[in-house]
Amino acid sequence: MSSRRGGGRITDEEINELISKLQALLPESSRSRGTSRSSASKLLKETCSYIKSLHREVDDLSDRLSELMSTMDNNSPQAEIIRSLLR
């Protein structure tokens, strides 16, 4: 992000730059077109929704991993591989 002296107001150019950077982080299907203030609001809502879906996905994967590990022999080569990936 650009540095500003004296904590002044953010410029429209800086807002548009930040919007573009945020759009680049979202999956293609969630990206809005244009960078107006109204689309910035929509982009922020979509970003929040995407972050929530990522949290749900992480929780689901964590649960699935826990279930998998509970069915494995803790001394098996597969369990060791999984543990090494989690480090």
Short mmCIF file of N, CA and C in Angstrom, two decimals, residues 15-65:
data_model
loop_
_atom_site.label_atom_id
_atom_site.label_comp_id
_atom_site.label_asym_id
_atom_site.label_seq_id
_atom_site.Cartn_x
_atom_site.Cartn_y
_atom_site.Cartn_z
N ILE A 15 -7.65 4.24 -3.70
CA ILE A 15 -8.81 3.35 -3.52
C ILE A 15 -8.93 2.41 -4.70
N ASN A 16 -8.81 2.94 -5.91
CA ASN A 16 -8.91 2.10 -7.10
C ASN A 16 -7.80 1.06 -7.15
N GLU A 17 -6.60 1.44 -6.71
CA GLU A 17 -5.49 0.49 -6.65
C GLU A 17 -5.79 -0.64 -5.65
N LEU A 18 -6.31 -0.28 -4.50
CA LEU A 18 -6.64 -1.28 -3.48
C LEU A 18 -7.77 -2.19 -3.95
N ILE A 19 -8.76 -1.62 -4.63
CA ILE A 19 -9.86 -2.42 -5.17
C ILE A 19 -9.33 -3.43 -6.18
N SER A 20 -8.44 -2.98 -7.05
CA SER A 20 -7.86 -3.88 -8.05
C SER A 20 -7.09 -5.02 -7.39
N LYS A 21 -6.33 -4.69 -6.35
CA LYS A 21 -5.58 -5.72 -5.64
C LYS A 21 -6.53 -6.72 -4.97
N LEU A 22 -7.61 -6.22 -4.39
CA LEU A 22 -8.57 -7.10 -3.74
C LEU A 22 -9.28 -7.97 -4.77
N GLN A 23 -9.64 -7.40 -5.91
CA GLN A 23 -10.27 -8.19 -6.97
C GLN A 23 -9.37 -9.33 -7.42
N ALA A 24 -8.08 -9.08 -7.47
CA ALA A 24 -7.14 -10.11 -7.92
C ALA A 24 -7.07 -11.28 -6.95
N LEU A 25 -7.45 -11.06 -5.70
CA LEU A 25 -7.40 -12.13 -4.70
C LEU A 25 -8.63 -13.02 -4.72
N LEU A 26 -9.71 -12.53 -5.31
CA LEU A 26 -10.96 -13.30 -5.35
C LEU A 26 -10.95 -14.26 -6.53
N PRO A 27 -11.69 -15.37 -6.39
CA PRO A 27 -11.80 -16.28 -7.53
C PRO A 27 -12.48 -15.56 -8.70
N GLU A 28 -12.21 -16.00 -9.89
CA GLU A 28 -12.74 -15.35 -11.10
C GLU A 28 -14.25 -15.16 -11.05
N SER A 29 -14.98 -16.14 -10.53
CA SER A 29 -16.44 -16.07 -10.50
C SER A 29 -16.96 -14.99 -9.56
N SER A 30 -16.15 -14.52 -8.61
CA SER A 30 -16.59 -13.52 -7.65
C SER A 30 -16.16 -12.10 -8.01
N ARG A 31 -15.37 -11.96 -9.04
CA ARG A 31 -14.81 -10.65 -9.36
C ARG A 31 -15.86 -9.74 -9.99
N SER A 32 -15.93 -8.52 -9.50
CA SER A 32 -16.81 -7.51 -10.07
C SER A 32 -16.10 -6.80 -11.20
N ARG A 33 -16.86 -6.22 -12.06
CA ARG A 33 -16.28 -5.41 -13.13
C ARG A 33 -16.38 -3.94 -12.72
N GLY A 34 -15.38 -3.15 -13.08
CA GLY A 34 -15.39 -1.73 -12.77
C GLY A 34 -14.85 -1.47 -11.37
N THR A 35 -14.56 -0.21 -11.08
CA THR A 35 -13.99 0.13 -9.78
C THR A 35 -14.66 1.35 -9.17
N SER A 36 -15.94 1.55 -9.44
CA SER A 36 -16.64 2.69 -8.85
C SER A 36 -16.86 2.44 -7.36
N ARG A 37 -17.24 3.48 -6.66
CA ARG A 37 -17.47 3.35 -5.21
C ARG A 37 -18.56 2.33 -4.92
N SER A 38 -19.62 2.29 -5.74
CA SER A 38 -20.69 1.32 -5.49
C SER A 38 -20.20 -0.10 -5.71
N SER A 39 -19.35 -0.30 -6.73
CA SER A 39 -18.83 -1.64 -6.94
C SER A 39 -17.79 -1.99 -5.87
N ALA A 40 -17.16 -0.96 -5.28
CA ALA A 40 -16.23 -1.21 -4.18
C ALA A 40 -17.00 -1.80 -3.00
N SER A 41 -18.18 -1.28 -2.75
CA SER A 41 -19.02 -1.81 -1.67
C SER A 41 -19.40 -3.26 -1.96
N LYS A 42 -19.78 -3.53 -3.18
CA LYS A 42 -20.14 -4.90 -3.58
C LYS A 42 -18.93 -5.82 -3.45
N LEU A 43 -17.77 -5.32 -3.86
CA LEU A 43 -16.55 -6.11 -3.78
C LEU A 43 -16.22 -6.46 -2.33
N LEU A 44 -16.39 -5.51 -1.42
CA LEU A 44 -16.13 -5.78 0.00
C LEU A 44 -17.09 -6.84 0.54
N LYS A 45 -18.35 -6.76 0.15
CA LYS A 45 -19.32 -7.78 0.57
C LYS A 45 -18.95 -9.15 0.03
N GLU A 46 -18.56 -9.20 -1.25
CA GLU A 46 -18.16 -10.47 -1.86
C GLU A 46 -16.90 -11.02 -1.19
N THR A 47 -16.00 -10.13 -0.83
CA THR A 47 -14.77 -10.56 -0.16
C THR A 47 -15.09 -11.16 1.20
N CYS A 48 -15.97 -10.51 1.96
CA CYS A 48 -16.37 -11.04 3.27
C CYS A 48 -17.02 -12.41 3.11
N SER A 49 -17.87 -12.54 2.11
CA SER A 49 -18.53 -13.82 1.86
C SER A 49 -17.51 -14.89 1.49
N TYR A 50 -16.56 -14.53 0.67
CA TYR A 50 -15.51 -15.48 0.26
C TYR A 50 -14.67 -15.91 1.45
N ILE A 51 -14.31 -14.98 2.31
CA ILE A 51 -13.52 -15.31 3.50
C ILE A 51 -14.30 -16.26 4.40
N LYS A 52 -15.60 -16.00 4.57
CA LYS A 52 -16.44 -16.90 5.38
C LYS A 52 -16.47 -18.30 4.77
N SER A 53 -16.56 -18.38 3.44
CA SER A 53 -16.59 -19.70 2.80
C SER A 53 -15.25 -20.41 2.97
N LEU A 54 -14.15 -19.65 2.94
CA LEU A 54 -12.84 -20.26 3.18
C LEU A 54 -12.73 -20.80 4.61
N HIS A 55 -13.28 -20.05 5.57
CA HIS A 55 -13.28 -20.53 6.96
C HIS A 55 -14.08 -21.83 7.08
N ARG A 56 -15.23 -21.89 6.42
CA ARG A 56 -16.03 -23.13 6.46
C ARG A 56 -15.27 -24.29 5.83
N GLU A 57 -14.59 -24.01 4.73
CA GLU A 57 -13.82 -25.06 4.06
C GLU A 57 -12.67 -25.55 4.93
N VAL A 58 -11.98 -24.65 5.60
CA VAL A 58 -10.90 -25.04 6.51
C VAL A 58 -11.45 -25.90 7.64
N ASP A 59 -12.58 -25.48 8.22
CA ASP A 59 -13.20 -26.26 9.30
C ASP A 59 -13.57 -27.66 8.81
N ASP A 60 -14.16 -27.73 7.62
CA ASP A 60 -14.55 -29.03 7.06
C ASP A 60 -13.33 -29.91 6.82
N LEU A 61 -12.29 -29.36 6.25
CA LEU A 61 -11.08 -30.14 6.00
C LEU A 61 -10.41 -30.58 7.30
N SER A 62 -10.45 -29.72 8.30
CA SER A 62 -9.89 -30.08 9.61
C SER A 62 -10.67 -31.25 10.21
N ASP A 63 -11.99 -31.19 10.11
CA ASP A 63 -12.82 -32.29 10.62
C ASP A 63 -12.52 -33.58 9.88
N ARG A 64 -12.41 -33.49 8.56
CA ARG A 64 -12.13 -34.69 7.76
C ARG A 64 -10.76 -35.26 8.10
N LEU A 65 -9.78 -34.39 8.31
CA LEU A 65 -8.44 -34.85 8.68
C LEU A 65 -8.47 -35.53 10.04
#
